Short mmCIF file of C-alpha atoms in Angstrom, two decimals:
data_model
loop_
_atom_site.label_atom_id
_atom_site.label_comp_id
_atom_site.label_asym_id
_atom_site.label_seq_id
_atom_site.Cartn_x
_atom_site.Cartn_y
_atom_site.Cartn_z
CA MET A 1 -9.42 25.30 -30.58
CA SER A 2 -6.29 27.26 -31.49
CA LEU A 3 -4.33 26.60 -34.73
CA VAL A 4 -1.35 25.16 -32.73
CA THR A 5 -3.60 22.73 -30.77
CA ALA A 6 -5.35 21.57 -33.94
CA THR A 7 -2.04 21.00 -35.65
CA ARG A 8 -0.70 18.89 -32.72
CA ALA A 9 -3.93 16.88 -32.74
CA GLN A 10 -3.46 16.12 -36.42
CA ASN A 11 0.32 15.39 -36.11
CA PRO A 12 0.97 13.65 -32.80
CA MET A 13 4.52 13.42 -31.60
CA PRO A 14 6.37 10.25 -32.89
CA THR A 15 6.71 7.44 -30.39
CA GLY A 16 10.25 6.50 -29.49
CA PHE A 17 11.27 2.88 -29.64
CA LEU A 18 11.58 2.64 -25.86
CA ASP A 19 8.11 3.98 -25.48
CA LEU A 20 6.74 0.85 -27.11
CA PRO A 21 5.55 -1.91 -24.85
CA TYR A 22 8.32 -4.47 -24.06
CA GLU A 23 6.34 -7.30 -25.70
CA LEU A 24 6.44 -5.42 -29.00
CA ARG A 25 10.07 -4.56 -28.56
CA HIS A 26 10.82 -8.18 -27.92
CA ARG A 27 9.17 -9.15 -31.16
CA ILE A 28 11.28 -6.62 -32.97
CA TYR A 29 14.45 -7.88 -31.27
CA CYS A 30 13.68 -11.41 -32.33
CA HIS A 31 14.02 -10.45 -35.98
CA CYS A 32 17.47 -9.02 -35.39
CA ILE A 33 19.06 -11.34 -32.80
CA PRO A 34 19.98 -15.08 -33.34
CA ARG A 35 17.75 -17.29 -31.14
CA ARG A 36 17.43 -20.99 -30.44
CA LYS A 37 20.94 -21.56 -31.76
CA GLN A 38 23.61 -23.82 -30.09
CA VAL A 39 26.70 -22.00 -29.02
CA ASP A 40 29.81 -24.15 -28.18
CA VAL A 41 31.68 -22.22 -25.56
CA GLN A 42 34.92 -24.04 -26.48
CA LEU A 43 35.10 -23.03 -30.15
CA LEU A 44 36.13 -19.55 -29.23
CA PHE A 45 39.78 -18.78 -29.13
CA PRO A 46 41.41 -17.11 -26.08
CA GLY A 47 41.21 -13.39 -26.50
CA LEU A 48 38.04 -13.63 -28.72
CA SER A 49 35.26 -13.89 -26.24
CA TYR A 50 31.61 -14.26 -27.22
CA ASP A 51 30.95 -11.06 -25.28
CA SER A 52 33.44 -8.95 -27.29
CA TYR A 53 32.26 -10.58 -30.60
CA MET A 54 28.72 -9.47 -29.87
CA GLU A 55 29.56 -5.90 -28.83
CA GLY A 56 28.42 -3.77 -31.75
CA GLY A 57 25.59 -2.68 -33.90
CA PHE A 58 22.34 -1.79 -32.11
CA LEU A 59 23.72 -3.08 -28.81
CA ARG A 60 25.47 0.27 -28.61
CA LEU A 61 22.28 2.31 -29.22
CA SER A 62 21.38 2.71 -25.54
CA LYS A 63 22.09 0.95 -22.26
CA GLN A 64 18.41 -0.26 -21.93
CA ILE A 65 18.35 -1.59 -25.48
CA ALA A 66 21.68 -3.31 -24.93
CA GLU A 67 20.41 -4.95 -21.74
CA GLU A 68 17.26 -6.18 -23.29
CA CYS A 69 19.08 -7.57 -26.33
CA LEU A 70 21.67 -9.35 -24.16
CA ASP A 71 18.82 -10.97 -22.15
CA ILE A 72 17.61 -12.48 -25.42
CA LEU A 73 21.00 -13.28 -26.80
CA TYR A 74 21.99 -15.28 -23.67
CA GLY A 75 18.66 -16.28 -22.40
CA GLU A 76 17.17 -17.66 -25.66
CA ASN A 77 20.17 -19.50 -27.08
CA ILE A 78 21.50 -22.89 -26.00
CA PHE A 79 25.02 -23.04 -24.63
CA ARG A 80 27.05 -26.22 -24.83
CA LEU A 81 30.00 -27.05 -22.60
CA CYS A 82 32.17 -30.15 -22.57
CA LEU A 83 33.59 -30.97 -19.13
CA ASN A 84 36.74 -32.36 -20.69
CA GLY A 85 38.85 -29.96 -22.71
CA LYS A 86 38.73 -26.95 -20.35
CA GLY A 87 35.08 -26.38 -20.76
CA GLU A 88 34.78 -24.60 -17.44
CA TYR A 89 37.78 -22.43 -18.21
CA TYR A 90 36.22 -21.16 -21.45
CA MET A 91 32.84 -20.67 -19.77
CA ARG A 92 34.52 -18.54 -17.14
CA ASN A 93 36.85 -16.61 -19.49
CA ASN A 94 34.80 -16.12 -22.64
CA PHE A 95 31.72 -14.70 -20.82
CA THR A 96 31.33 -12.05 -18.13
CA GLU A 97 29.71 -13.05 -14.93
CA LYS A 98 26.69 -10.84 -15.73
CA ASN A 99 26.15 -12.62 -19.11
CA ARG A 100 26.61 -16.01 -17.53
CA HIS A 101 23.83 -15.10 -15.17
CA ARG A 102 21.68 -14.38 -18.29
CA MET A 103 22.00 -18.00 -19.59
CA ARG A 104 18.85 -20.17 -19.29
CA TYR A 105 19.61 -23.22 -21.47
CA LEU A 106 22.71 -25.36 -21.11
CA ILE A 107 23.95 -28.69 -22.47
CA VAL A 108 26.83 -30.31 -20.61
CA THR A 109 28.64 -33.30 -22.17
CA ALA A 110 30.90 -35.52 -20.10
CA ASP A 111 32.71 -37.65 -22.58
CA PRO A 112 35.55 -40.14 -22.08
CA ALA A 113 38.93 -38.33 -22.34
CA GLY A 114 41.08 -41.44 -22.84
CA VAL A 115 44.62 -40.73 -21.53
CA SER A 116 43.95 -36.99 -21.34
CA TYR A 117 41.74 -36.87 -18.24
CA GLU A 118 42.42 -33.62 -16.32
CA ARG A 119 42.69 -34.38 -12.67
CA SER A 120 40.95 -31.17 -11.68
CA THR A 121 38.16 -30.59 -9.21
CA PRO A 122 34.89 -28.96 -10.37
CA ASP A 123 34.81 -25.16 -10.52
CA ASP A 124 32.13 -25.09 -7.79
CA SER A 125 31.92 -21.32 -7.66
CA LEU A 126 31.16 -21.23 -11.39
CA TRP A 127 28.36 -23.76 -11.14
CA ALA A 128 26.93 -22.03 -8.17
CA THR A 129 26.25 -18.92 -10.30
CA ILE A 130 25.07 -20.67 -13.43
CA LEU A 131 22.83 -23.64 -12.36
CA PRO A 132 20.40 -21.80 -10.14
CA ARG A 133 19.48 -19.43 -12.97
CA LEU A 134 18.88 -22.02 -15.71
CA LYS A 135 15.50 -23.13 -17.01
CA CYS A 136 16.71 -26.33 -18.65
CA LEU A 137 19.82 -28.42 -18.34
CA LEU A 138 20.73 -31.42 -20.45
CA LEU A 139 23.55 -33.63 -19.20
CA ILE A 140 24.98 -36.23 -21.54
CA ALA A 141 27.02 -38.62 -19.51
CA GLU A 142 29.18 -40.69 -22.01
CA GLN A 143 30.45 -43.56 -19.99
CA PRO A 144 33.07 -45.55 -21.95
CA ILE A 145 31.43 -48.41 -23.85
CA GLN A 146 34.41 -49.79 -25.83
CA ALA A 147 37.98 -50.74 -24.88
CA ARG A 148 40.67 -48.80 -26.64
CA ARG A 149 42.76 -50.78 -29.17
CA TYR A 150 46.46 -50.11 -28.68
CA TYR A 151 49.27 -51.91 -27.07
CA ASP A 152 48.99 -52.01 -23.32
CA ALA A 153 45.74 -50.06 -23.30
CA PRO A 154 43.58 -50.20 -20.19
CA THR A 155 40.75 -52.57 -20.11
CA LEU A 156 37.19 -51.37 -20.59
CA ARG A 157 36.61 -52.00 -16.89
CA GLN A 158 39.56 -49.81 -15.96
CA ASP A 159 38.43 -47.08 -18.30
CA ILE A 160 34.91 -47.14 -16.76
CA ASP A 161 36.31 -46.93 -13.25
CA THR A 162 38.50 -44.08 -14.13
CA TRP A 163 35.64 -42.18 -15.80
CA LEU A 164 33.25 -42.83 -12.90
CA ALA A 165 35.88 -41.46 -10.43
CA TRP A 166 36.25 -38.40 -12.61
CA ILE A 167 32.62 -37.54 -13.07
CA ARG A 168 31.53 -38.27 -9.48
CA PRO A 169 32.64 -34.81 -8.02
CA TYR A 170 30.89 -33.04 -10.91
CA LEU A 171 27.60 -34.76 -10.27
CA GLU A 172 28.01 -34.06 -6.53
CA SER A 173 28.66 -30.27 -7.26
CA PHE A 174 25.68 -30.08 -9.74
CA GLY A 175 23.38 -31.74 -7.16
CA GLN A 176 24.31 -29.04 -4.58
CA HIS A 177 23.41 -26.16 -6.83
CA ILE A 178 20.40 -27.47 -8.94
CA PRO A 179 17.19 -25.73 -7.67
CA GLU A 180 13.91 -27.53 -7.53
CA PRO A 181 12.29 -25.66 -10.43
CA LEU A 182 15.08 -26.43 -12.86
CA SER A 183 14.21 -28.97 -15.55
CA VAL A 184 17.13 -31.43 -15.69
CA THR A 185 17.43 -34.19 -18.23
CA VAL A 186 20.17 -36.80 -18.15
CA ASP A 187 21.03 -39.06 -21.09
CA ASP A 188 23.20 -41.79 -19.70
CA ASP A 189 22.57 -44.36 -22.47
CA ASP A 190 21.05 -46.63 -19.82
CA ARG A 191 24.45 -47.35 -18.32
CA LYS A 192 24.00 -48.96 -14.87
CA GLU A 193 27.10 -47.51 -13.17
CA THR A 194 26.45 -43.94 -14.40
CA ARG A 195 22.77 -44.13 -13.51
CA GLU A 196 23.59 -45.12 -9.87
CA LEU A 197 25.71 -41.99 -9.47
CA VAL A 198 23.05 -39.78 -11.13
CA GLN A 199 20.37 -41.09 -8.78
CA LYS A 200 22.70 -40.66 -5.81
CA TYR A 201 23.78 -37.06 -6.43
CA LEU A 202 21.12 -35.35 -8.60
CA PRO A 203 17.61 -34.39 -7.41
CA PRO A 204 14.83 -37.03 -7.71
CA SER A 205 13.06 -34.69 -10.17
CA CYS A 206 15.82 -35.32 -12.69
CA ARG A 207 14.50 -37.00 -15.82
CA LEU A 208 16.44 -39.95 -17.38
CA LYS A 209 15.70 -39.73 -21.06
CA ARG A 210 17.33 -40.26 -24.40
CA SER A 211 18.00 -37.08 -26.41
CA ALA A 212 18.64 -36.31 -30.10
CA LEU A 213 22.22 -35.16 -29.35
CA GLY A 214 22.74 -38.25 -27.18
CA ASP A 215 21.62 -40.44 -30.13
CA PHE A 216 24.32 -38.73 -32.24
CA LEU A 217 27.07 -39.01 -29.57
CA PHE A 218 26.21 -42.56 -28.56
CA ARG A 219 25.55 -43.54 -32.22
CA ARG A 220 22.05 -44.85 -31.58
CA GLY A 221 19.06 -45.23 -33.77
CA ARG A 222 19.40 -43.47 -37.09
CA PHE A 223 22.97 -42.48 -36.08
CA SER A 224 24.11 -45.99 -35.49
CA ILE A 225 26.89 -47.57 -37.47
CA GLU A 226 24.53 -50.00 -39.05
CA SER A 227 22.32 -47.23 -40.36
CA GLY A 228 24.90 -46.05 -42.84
CA TYR A 229 24.51 -42.49 -41.50
CA TRP A 230 28.28 -42.14 -40.97
CA ASP A 231 28.94 -42.74 -44.61
CA ASP A 232 28.29 -38.99 -44.99
CA CYS A 233 30.12 -36.12 -43.24
CA TYR A 234 27.94 -34.44 -40.71
CA ASP A 235 28.57 -32.12 -37.80
CA GLY A 236 25.75 -33.49 -35.64
CA PRO A 237 22.26 -32.43 -34.78
CA THR A 238 21.48 -29.03 -33.34
CA SER A 239 18.06 -29.27 -31.73
CA SER A 240 16.43 -26.88 -29.37
CA GLN A 241 14.07 -29.76 -28.39
CA ASP A 242 16.86 -31.40 -26.43
CA VAL A 243 16.70 -28.87 -23.65
#
């Protein structure tokens, strides 16, 4: 054996990061990238997108590393969208189409908007690109449960009818784009009118189940008024078990 060969045998060439098995690279990424966090798509200001915010650091090391990191960043965090308040607008404008395709976990809340309902139709093309790629979807359908208390306010029955007319096209759109393998959970607080629409438009595989976030929004259980929980200031539960 020559001296050069012997030296190479004793000092093998260092292995580059991309030469490591992906499973090992994934474990390393998980120490550097936030995971299992809840991201509210509507808390970002116009011009400050989630995509531009995350462009930096090791995402610029190489194209392959950036792609693998983005798959984790979008595929292993939970994104939350409120149908009222321009939720679809922020989802479309704060994230590139490619990164929306990476999303795997989504929470959609449909809360009463009072007098501020936006008479808009669902962004069907947006849902057509998001829903088929998800692993889990949680829909919290917040049918109005209490009449508003101001002069000449609508009755509770009127509020419910307005809300049902508003959410119907969204459920219809979702039902058209939800694939069979997608795990869908709906928390409707056991409201009869909402459940009828859910069962009409969403796939039979859809699960009707109470969730931790739904408990908070509907003020049920440990979040009820009687529990005394609301005596303290709290931003609400963030649980990856919901989806």
